């Protein structure tokens, strides 16, 4: 299957700092999604991106669909302790398909 | 609104036993996905259905795994016989697929331990 390279693998930041993580692929994707997973729960959708260049915000979260369609980034501003978790990027590769390929995740730790 | 509902939340059983995981997708969704999550391999898509029809089962590890979707509101993932290496968290997700795909929404998973 298609491979999504997500970085960094883990981050330790102070509360109040901004966070940036990204996802890249060697292939073109039609949709990019960002999910967050808390311990013992399933991934929860944060932001969905459908067009190249699209920039979308959800509260303190901002994500962009790269213009090359091969990458996406997620920014979190003014981090708080509840931002702790694992963040996954995911993409839809084939036109008309709806199966997702997932990145390996970024584990975020926020130090109060 | 009810999300994706999975049962059981936890299952511990001895190797060789049959395991059945259950999923109720979000009402109105016509696509259903089964994933397996492990530390080593991350989130892997096992199989998915559109309109109750299996579309891609290439992620199913081997013949011991089978999945069914007898109707739009229910799916099962069965492992028979189970082995210790099947221990993982199994997620079900659902979405609307059609003109204008919608993102997948996940259940809280079944944590499976095979002894």
PDB file of C-alpha atoms in Angstrom:
ATOM      1  CA  UNK A   1       0.000   0.000   0.000  1.00  0.00           C
ATOM      2  CA  UNK A   2       0.897   3.649  -0.092  1.00  0.00           C
ATOM      3  CA  UNK A   3       3.317   4.888   2.529  1.00  0.00           C
ATOM      4  CA  UNK A   4       2.810   8.080   4.511  1.00  0.00           C
ATOM      5  CA  UNK A   5       5.870   9.373   6.316  1.00  0.00           C
ATOM      6  CA  UNK A   6       4.864  11.281   9.414  1.00  0.00           C
ATOM      7  CA  UNK A   7       7.241  13.380  11.490  1.00  0.00           C
ATOM      8  CA  UNK A   8       8.275  13.850  14.115  1.00  0.00           C
ATOM      9  CA  UNK A   9       7.629  10.505  15.778  1.00  0.00           C
ATOM     10  CA  UNK A  10       7.338  12.160  19.173  1.00  0.00           C
ATOM     11  CA  UNK A  11       7.420  15.619  20.690  1.00  0.00           C
ATOM     12  CA  UNK A  12       7.846  16.945  24.206  1.00  0.00           C
ATOM     13  CA  UNK A  13       6.772  20.563  24.574  1.00  0.00           C
ATOM     14  CA  UNK A  14       5.949  23.069  27.273  1.00  0.00           C
ATOM     15  CA  UNK A  15       2.360  24.109  27.780  1.00  0.00           C
ATOM     16  CA  UNK A  16       1.662  27.220  25.733  1.00  0.00           C
ATOM     17  CA  UNK A  17       4.086  26.380  22.941  1.00  0.00           C
ATOM     18  CA  UNK A  18       3.030  25.892  19.348  1.00  0.00           C
ATOM     19  CA  UNK A  19       3.370  22.496  17.678  1.00  0.00           C
ATOM     20  CA  UNK A  20       3.905  21.541  14.066  1.00  0.00           C
ATOM     21  CA  UNK A  21       3.864  18.086  12.515  1.00  0.00           C
ATOM     22  CA  UNK A  22       3.749  16.935   8.932  1.00  0.00           C
ATOM     23  CA  UNK A  23       3.059  14.062   6.639  1.00  0.00           C
ATOM     24  CA  UNK A  24       4.622  13.352   3.264  1.00  0.00           C
ATOM     25  CA  UNK A  25       4.199  10.813   0.524  1.00  0.00           C
ATOM     26  CA  UNK A  26       5.853   9.985  -2.757  1.00  0.00           C
ATOM     27  CA  UNK A  27       2.383   9.684  -4.297  1.00  0.00           C
ATOM     28  CA  UNK A  28      -0.403  12.153  -4.910  1.00  0.00           C
ATOM     29  CA  UNK A  29      -3.329  11.974  -2.495  1.00  0.00           C
ATOM     30  CA  UNK A  30      -6.854  13.254  -3.081  1.00  0.00           C
ATOM     31  CA  UNK A  31      -7.828  13.809   0.524  1.00  0.00           C
ATOM     32  CA  UNK A  32      -5.840  14.426   3.691  1.00  0.00           C
ATOM     33  CA  UNK A  33      -7.212  13.853   7.157  1.00  0.00           C
ATOM     34  CA  UNK A  34      -5.839  14.428  10.623  1.00  0.00           C
ATOM     35  CA  UNK A  35      -6.953  12.310  13.581  1.00  0.00           C
ATOM     36  CA  UNK A  36      -6.110  12.331  17.290  1.00  0.00           C
ATOM     37  CA  UNK A  37      -6.112   9.198  19.429  1.00  0.00           C
ATOM     38  CA  UNK A  38      -6.324   9.236  23.215  1.00  0.00           C
ATOM     39  CA  UNK A  39      -5.347   6.156  25.247  1.00  0.00           C
ATOM     40  CA  UNK A  40      -7.988   3.440  25.156  1.00  0.00           C
ATOM     41  CA  UNK A  41     -10.045   5.184  22.511  1.00  0.00           C
ATOM     42  CA  UNK A  42     -10.382   5.219  18.771  1.00  0.00           C
ATOM     43  CA  UNK A  43      -8.977   7.932  16.518  1.00  0.00           C
ATOM     44  CA  UNK A  44     -11.119  11.059  16.425  1.00  0.00           C
ATOM     45  CA  UNK A  45     -11.268  13.205  13.320  1.00  0.00           C
ATOM     46  CA  UNK A  46      -9.785  16.676  13.761  1.00  0.00           C
ATOM     47  CA  UNK A  47      -9.641  18.165  10.279  1.00  0.00           C
ATOM     48  CA  UNK A  48     -10.437  17.006   6.736  1.00  0.00           C
ATOM     49  CA  UNK A  49      -8.847  18.561   3.643  1.00  0.00           C
ATOM     50  CA  UNK A  50     -10.160  17.981   0.134  1.00  0.00           C
ATOM     51  CA  UNK A  51      -8.396  20.422  -2.179  1.00  0.00           C
ATOM     52  CA  UNK A  52      -4.755  21.153  -2.898  1.00  0.00           C
ATOM     53  CA  UNK A  53      -3.710  24.318  -1.103  1.00  0.00           C
ATOM     54  CA  UNK A  54      -6.677  24.194   1.252  1.00  0.00           C
ATOM     55  CA  UNK A  55      -6.003  25.664   4.692  1.00  0.00           C
ATOM     56  CA  UNK A  56      -8.521  24.764   7.372  1.00  0.00           C
ATOM     57  CA  UNK A  57      -8.746  25.632  11.053  1.00  0.00           C
ATOM     58  CA  UNK A  58     -10.542  23.965  13.916  1.00  0.00           C
ATOM     59  CA  UNK A  59     -10.058  26.060  17.048  1.00  0.00           C
ATOM     60  CA  UNK A  60      -6.354  26.072  17.869  1.00  0.00           C
ATOM     61  CA  UNK A  61      -5.663  23.542  15.121  1.00  0.00           C
ATOM     62  CA  UNK A  62      -4.742  24.468  11.569  1.00  0.00           C
ATOM     63  CA  UNK A  63      -4.003  22.044   8.757  1.00  0.00           C
ATOM     64  CA  UNK A  64      -3.052  22.480   5.133  1.00  0.00           C
ATOM     65  CA  UNK A  65      -3.270  20.281   2.049  1.00  0.00           C
ATOM     66  CA  UNK A  66       0.031  20.765   0.216  1.00  0.00           C
ATOM     67  CA  UNK A  67      -0.133  22.196  -3.297  1.00  0.00           C
ATOM     68  CA  UNK A  68       1.818  19.236  -4.647  1.00  0.00           C
ATOM     69  CA  UNK A  69      -0.844  16.987  -3.078  1.00  0.00           C
ATOM     70  CA  UNK A  70       1.961  14.919  -1.595  1.00  0.00           C
ATOM     71  CA  UNK A  71       2.036  16.454   1.845  1.00  0.00           C
ATOM     72  CA  UNK A  72       0.062  18.001   4.659  1.00  0.00           C
ATOM     73  CA  UNK A  73       0.874  19.672   7.949  1.00  0.00           C
ATOM     74  CA  UNK A  74      -0.945  20.173  11.223  1.00  0.00           C
ATOM     75  CA  UNK A  75      -0.238  23.042  13.593  1.00  0.00           C
ATOM     76  CA  UNK A  76      -1.463  23.357  17.162  1.00  0.00           C
ATOM     77  CA  UNK A  77      -1.184  26.782  18.716  1.00  0.00           C
ATOM     78  CA  UNK A  78      -0.848  27.527  22.422  1.00  0.00           C
ATOM     79  CA  UNK A  79      -0.770  23.879  23.476  1.00  0.00           C
ATOM     80  CA  UNK A  80      -2.608  22.737  26.597  1.00  0.00           C
ATOM     81  CA  UNK A  81      -2.292  19.508  28.621  1.00  0.00           C
ATOM     82  CA  UNK A  82      -5.327  17.906  26.971  1.00  0.00           C
ATOM     83  CA  UNK A  83      -3.560  18.076  23.597  1.00  0.00           C
ATOM     84  CA  UNK A  84      -1.562  15.048  24.750  1.00  0.00           C
ATOM     85  CA  UNK A  85      -2.124  12.051  22.510  1.00  0.00           C
ATOM     86  CA  UNK A  86      -1.121  10.483  19.239  1.00  0.00           C
ATOM     87  CA  UNK A  87      -1.838  12.415  16.054  1.00  0.00           C
ATOM     88  CA  UNK A  88      -2.258  10.539  12.797  1.00  0.00           C
ATOM     89  CA  UNK A  89      -2.364  11.796   9.263  1.00  0.00           C
ATOM     90  CA  UNK A  90      -4.352   9.784   6.758  1.00  0.00           C
ATOM     91  CA  UNK A  91      -4.975  10.072   3.059  1.00  0.00           C
ATOM     92  CA  UNK A  92      -7.220   8.835   0.300  1.00  0.00           C
ATOM     93  CA  UNK A  93      -5.071   7.773  -2.612  1.00  0.00           C
ATOM     94  CA  UNK A  94      -7.314   6.705  -5.452  1.00  0.00           C
ATOM     95  CA  UNK A  95      -9.990   8.819  -7.061  1.00  0.00           C
ATOM     96  CA  UNK A  96     -13.352   7.375  -6.129  1.00  0.00           C
ATOM     97  CA  UNK A  97     -11.863   5.146  -3.456  1.00  0.00           C
ATOM     98  CA  UNK A  98     -12.532   5.651   0.189  1.00  0.00           C
ATOM     99  CA  UNK A  99      -9.945   3.486   1.908  1.00  0.00           C
ATOM    100  CA  UNK A 100      -7.435   5.391   4.014  1.00  0.00           C
ATOM    101  CA  UNK A 101      -3.699   5.039   4.334  1.00  0.00           C
ATOM    102  CA  UNK A 102      -2.395   6.107   7.737  1.00  0.00           C
ATOM    103  CA  UNK A 103       0.840   7.685   8.858  1.00  0.00           C
ATOM    104  CA  UNK A 104       2.772   6.174  11.749  1.00  0.00           C
ATOM    105  CA  UNK A 105       1.655   8.845  14.191  1.00  0.00           C
ATOM    106  CA  UNK A 106       3.197  11.648  16.224  1.00  0.00           C
ATOM    107  CA  UNK A 107       3.095  11.167  19.995  1.00  0.00           C
ATOM    108  CA  UNK A 108       2.675  14.537  21.684  1.00  0.00           C
ATOM    109  CA  UNK A 109       3.516  15.148  25.328  1.00  0.00           C
ATOM    110  CA  UNK A 110       2.684  18.529  26.851  1.00  0.00           C
ATOM    111  CA  UNK A 111       4.544  19.451  30.010  1.00  0.00           C
ATOM    112  CA  UNK A 112       2.477  21.678  32.304  1.00  0.00           C
TER     113      UNK A 112
ATOM    114  CA  UNK B   1     -25.905  10.934  17.867  1.00  0.00           C
ATOM    115  CA  UNK B   2     -24.567   7.458  18.469  1.00  0.00           C
ATOM    116  CA  UNK B   3     -21.126   6.839  17.078  1.00  0.00           C
ATOM    117  CA  UNK B   4     -19.653   3.570  15.879  1.00  0.00           C
ATOM    118  CA  UNK B   5     -20.316   0.937  18.521  1.00  0.00           C
ATOM    119  CA  UNK B   6     -17.987  -1.988  19.016  1.00  0.00           C
ATOM    120  CA  UNK B   7     -18.270  -4.984  21.298  1.00  0.00           C
ATOM    121  CA  UNK B   8     -16.775  -6.372  23.341  1.00  0.00           C
ATOM    122  CA  UNK B   9     -14.387  -3.626  24.536  1.00  0.00           C
ATOM    123  CA  UNK B  10     -11.998  -6.227  25.872  1.00  0.00           C
ATOM    124  CA  UNK B  11     -11.562  -9.913  25.103  1.00  0.00           C
ATOM    125  CA  UNK B  12      -9.112 -12.325  26.658  1.00  0.00           C
ATOM    126  CA  UNK B  13      -9.129 -15.870  25.408  1.00  0.00           C
ATOM    127  CA  UNK B  14      -6.877 -18.844  24.948  1.00  0.00           C
ATOM    128  CA  UNK B  15      -5.221 -19.629  21.665  1.00  0.00           C
ATOM    129  CA  UNK B  16      -7.216 -21.892  19.425  1.00  0.00           C
ATOM    130  CA  UNK B  17     -10.528 -20.397  20.472  1.00  0.00           C
ATOM    131  CA  UNK B  18     -12.839 -18.635  18.072  1.00  0.00           C
ATOM    132  CA  UNK B  19     -13.122 -14.883  18.543  1.00  0.00           C
ATOM    133  CA  UNK B  20     -15.954 -12.742  17.188  1.00  0.00           C
ATOM    134  CA  UNK B  21     -15.780  -8.971  17.195  1.00  0.00           C
ATOM    135  CA  UNK B  22     -18.875  -6.911  16.480  1.00  0.00           C
ATOM    136  CA  UNK B  23     -19.515  -3.504  15.026  1.00  0.00           C
ATOM    137  CA  UNK B  24     -22.543  -1.296  14.562  1.00  0.00           C
ATOM    138  CA  UNK B  25     -21.771   1.555  12.157  1.00  0.00           C
ATOM    139  CA  UNK B  26     -23.227   5.036  12.348  1.00  0.00           C
ATOM    140  CA  UNK B  27     -26.769   5.039  11.026  1.00  0.00           C
ATOM    141  CA  UNK B  28     -26.851   6.204   7.402  1.00  0.00           C
ATOM    142  CA  UNK B  29     -23.250   5.340   6.675  1.00  0.00           C
ATOM    143  CA  UNK B  30     -22.730   2.920   3.799  1.00  0.00           C
ATOM    144  CA  UNK B  31     -19.059   2.080   4.220  1.00  0.00           C
ATOM    145  CA  UNK B  32     -17.523   0.038   7.011  1.00  0.00           C
ATOM    146  CA  UNK B  33     -13.861  -0.600   7.731  1.00  0.00           C
ATOM    147  CA  UNK B  34     -12.025  -3.028  10.010  1.00  0.00           C
ATOM    148  CA  UNK B  35      -8.550  -2.049  11.243  1.00  0.00           C
ATOM    149  CA  UNK B  36      -5.960  -3.649  13.484  1.00  0.00           C
ATOM    150  CA  UNK B  37      -3.581  -1.537  15.577  1.00  0.00           C
ATOM    151  CA  UNK B  38      -0.321  -2.740  17.088  1.00  0.00           C
ATOM    152  CA  UNK B  39       2.759  -0.959  18.325  1.00  0.00           C
ATOM    153  CA  UNK B  40       4.893  -2.559  15.665  1.00  0.00           C
ATOM    154  CA  UNK B  41       2.695  -2.067  12.617  1.00  0.00           C
ATOM    155  CA  UNK B  42       0.454   0.866  13.525  1.00  0.00           C
ATOM    156  CA  UNK B  43      -3.020   1.034  12.020  1.00  0.00           C
ATOM    157  CA  UNK B  44      -3.589  -1.559   9.319  1.00  0.00           C
ATOM    158  CA  UNK B  45      -6.700  -1.789   7.182  1.00  0.00           C
ATOM    159  CA  UNK B  46      -7.952  -5.368   7.174  1.00  0.00           C
ATOM    160  CA  UNK B  47     -11.075  -5.175   5.038  1.00  0.00           C
ATOM    161  CA  UNK B  48     -13.759  -2.716   4.037  1.00  0.00           C
ATOM    162  CA  UNK B  49     -17.313  -2.883   2.759  1.00  0.00           C
ATOM    163  CA  UNK B  50     -19.320  -0.493   0.599  1.00  0.00           C
ATOM    164  CA  UNK B  51     -23.080  -1.028   0.697  1.00  0.00           C
ATOM    165  CA  UNK B  52     -22.522  -4.302   2.593  1.00  0.00           C
ATOM    166  CA  UNK B  53     -20.284  -5.705  -0.157  1.00  0.00           C
ATOM    167  CA  UNK B  54     -16.620  -6.487   0.615  1.00  0.00           C
ATOM    168  CA  UNK B  55     -14.475  -4.271  -1.602  1.00  0.00           C
ATOM    169  CA  UNK B  56     -10.922  -4.998  -0.542  1.00  0.00           C
ATOM    170  CA  UNK B  57      -9.863  -7.764   1.827  1.00  0.00           C
ATOM    171  CA  UNK B  58      -6.203  -7.755   0.856  1.00  0.00           C
ATOM    172  CA  UNK B  59      -5.288  -6.659   4.359  1.00  0.00           C
ATOM    173  CA  UNK B  60      -6.762  -9.733   6.001  1.00  0.00           C
ATOM    174  CA  UNK B  61      -3.736 -11.564   7.404  1.00  0.00           C
ATOM    175  CA  UNK B  62      -4.737 -15.102   6.512  1.00  0.00           C
ATOM    176  CA  UNK B  63      -7.614 -17.492   6.150  1.00  0.00           C
ATOM    177  CA  UNK B  64      -8.153 -17.588   9.885  1.00  0.00           C
ATOM    178  CA  UNK B  65      -9.689 -14.131   9.574  1.00  0.00           C
ATOM    179  CA  UNK B  66     -13.117 -13.574   8.071  1.00  0.00           C
ATOM    180  CA  UNK B  67     -15.544 -10.662   8.049  1.00  0.00           C
ATOM    181  CA  UNK B  68     -19.198 -10.352   7.211  1.00  0.00           C
ATOM    182  CA  UNK B  69     -21.695  -7.574   6.859  1.00  0.00           C
ATOM    183  CA  UNK B  70     -25.147  -9.158   6.692  1.00  0.00           C
ATOM    184  CA  UNK B  71     -26.924  -5.799   6.750  1.00  0.00           C
ATOM    185  CA  UNK B  72     -26.242  -2.076   6.851  1.00  0.00           C
ATOM    186  CA  UNK B  73     -26.199  -1.901  10.620  1.00  0.00           C
ATOM    187  CA  UNK B  74     -24.006  -4.803  11.639  1.00  0.00           C
ATOM    188  CA  UNK B  75     -20.652  -6.386  10.864  1.00  0.00           C
ATOM    189  CA  UNK B  76     -18.506  -9.088  12.432  1.00  0.00           C
ATOM    190  CA  UNK B  77     -14.827  -9.897  12.304  1.00  0.00           C
ATOM    191  CA  UNK B  78     -14.061 -13.481  13.199  1.00  0.00           C
ATOM    192  CA  UNK B  79     -10.759 -15.162  13.989  1.00  0.00           C
ATOM    193  CA  UNK B  80     -10.730 -18.945  14.031  1.00  0.00           C
ATOM    194  CA  UNK B  81      -8.522 -20.383  15.395  1.00  0.00           C
ATOM    195  CA  UNK B  82      -6.965 -17.492  17.286  1.00  0.00           C
ATOM    196  CA  UNK B  83      -3.215 -17.232  17.915  1.00  0.00           C
ATOM    197  CA  UNK B  84      -1.174 -15.081  20.348  1.00  0.00           C
ATOM    198  CA  UNK B  85       0.096 -12.933  17.453  1.00  0.00           C
ATOM    199  CA  UNK B  86      -3.475 -11.831  16.821  1.00  0.00           C
ATOM    200  CA  UNK B  87      -3.357  -9.830  20.044  1.00  0.00           C
ATOM    201  CA  UNK B  88      -4.037  -6.196  19.121  1.00  0.00           C
ATOM    202  CA  UNK B  89      -6.666  -3.500  19.246  1.00  0.00           C
ATOM    203  CA  UNK B  90      -9.240  -3.944  16.502  1.00  0.00           C
ATOM    204  CA  UNK B  91     -11.117  -0.876  15.313  1.00  0.00           C
ATOM    205  CA  UNK B  92     -14.215  -0.536  13.242  1.00  0.00           C
ATOM    206  CA  UNK B  93     -14.912   2.687  11.345  1.00  0.00           C
ATOM    207  CA  UNK B  94     -17.739   3.859   9.133  1.00  0.00           C
ATOM    208  CA  UNK B  95     -18.337   6.632   6.636  1.00  0.00           C
ATOM    209  CA  UNK B  96     -20.636   7.801   3.899  1.00  0.00           C
ATOM    210  CA  UNK B  97     -19.292   6.955   0.459  1.00  0.00           C
ATOM    211  CA  UNK B  98     -20.728   8.398  -2.689  1.00  0.00           C
ATOM    212  CA  UNK B  99     -20.848  11.775  -4.328  1.00  0.00           C
ATOM    213  CA  UNK B 100     -18.724  13.684  -1.843  1.00  0.00           C
ATOM    214  CA  UNK B 101     -16.941  11.226   0.375  1.00  0.00           C
ATOM    215  CA  UNK B 102     -17.078  11.850   4.077  1.00  0.00           C
ATOM    216  CA  UNK B 103     -14.316  11.026   6.570  1.00  0.00           C
ATOM    217  CA  UNK B 104     -14.282   7.831   8.562  1.00  0.00           C
ATOM    218  CA  UNK B 105     -15.453   7.811  12.155  1.00  0.00           C
ATOM    219  CA  UNK B 106     -13.964   5.232  14.486  1.00  0.00           C
ATOM    220  CA  UNK B 107     -15.332   3.155  17.327  1.00  0.00           C
ATOM    221  CA  UNK B 108     -13.417   2.807  20.586  1.00  0.00           C
ATOM    222  CA  UNK B 109     -12.005  -0.555  19.586  1.00  0.00           C
ATOM    223  CA  UNK B 110     -11.814  -4.075  20.979  1.00  0.00           C
ATOM    224  CA  UNK B 111      -8.639  -4.884  22.872  1.00  0.00           C
ATOM    225  CA  UNK B 112      -7.948  -8.532  22.114  1.00  0.00           C
ATOM    226  CA  UNK B 113      -5.496 -10.640  24.078  1.00  0.00           C
ATOM    227  CA  UNK B 114      -4.816 -14.213  23.018  1.00  0.00           C
ATOM    228  CA  UNK B 115      -3.013 -16.236  25.669  1.00  0.00           C
TER     229      UNK B 115
END
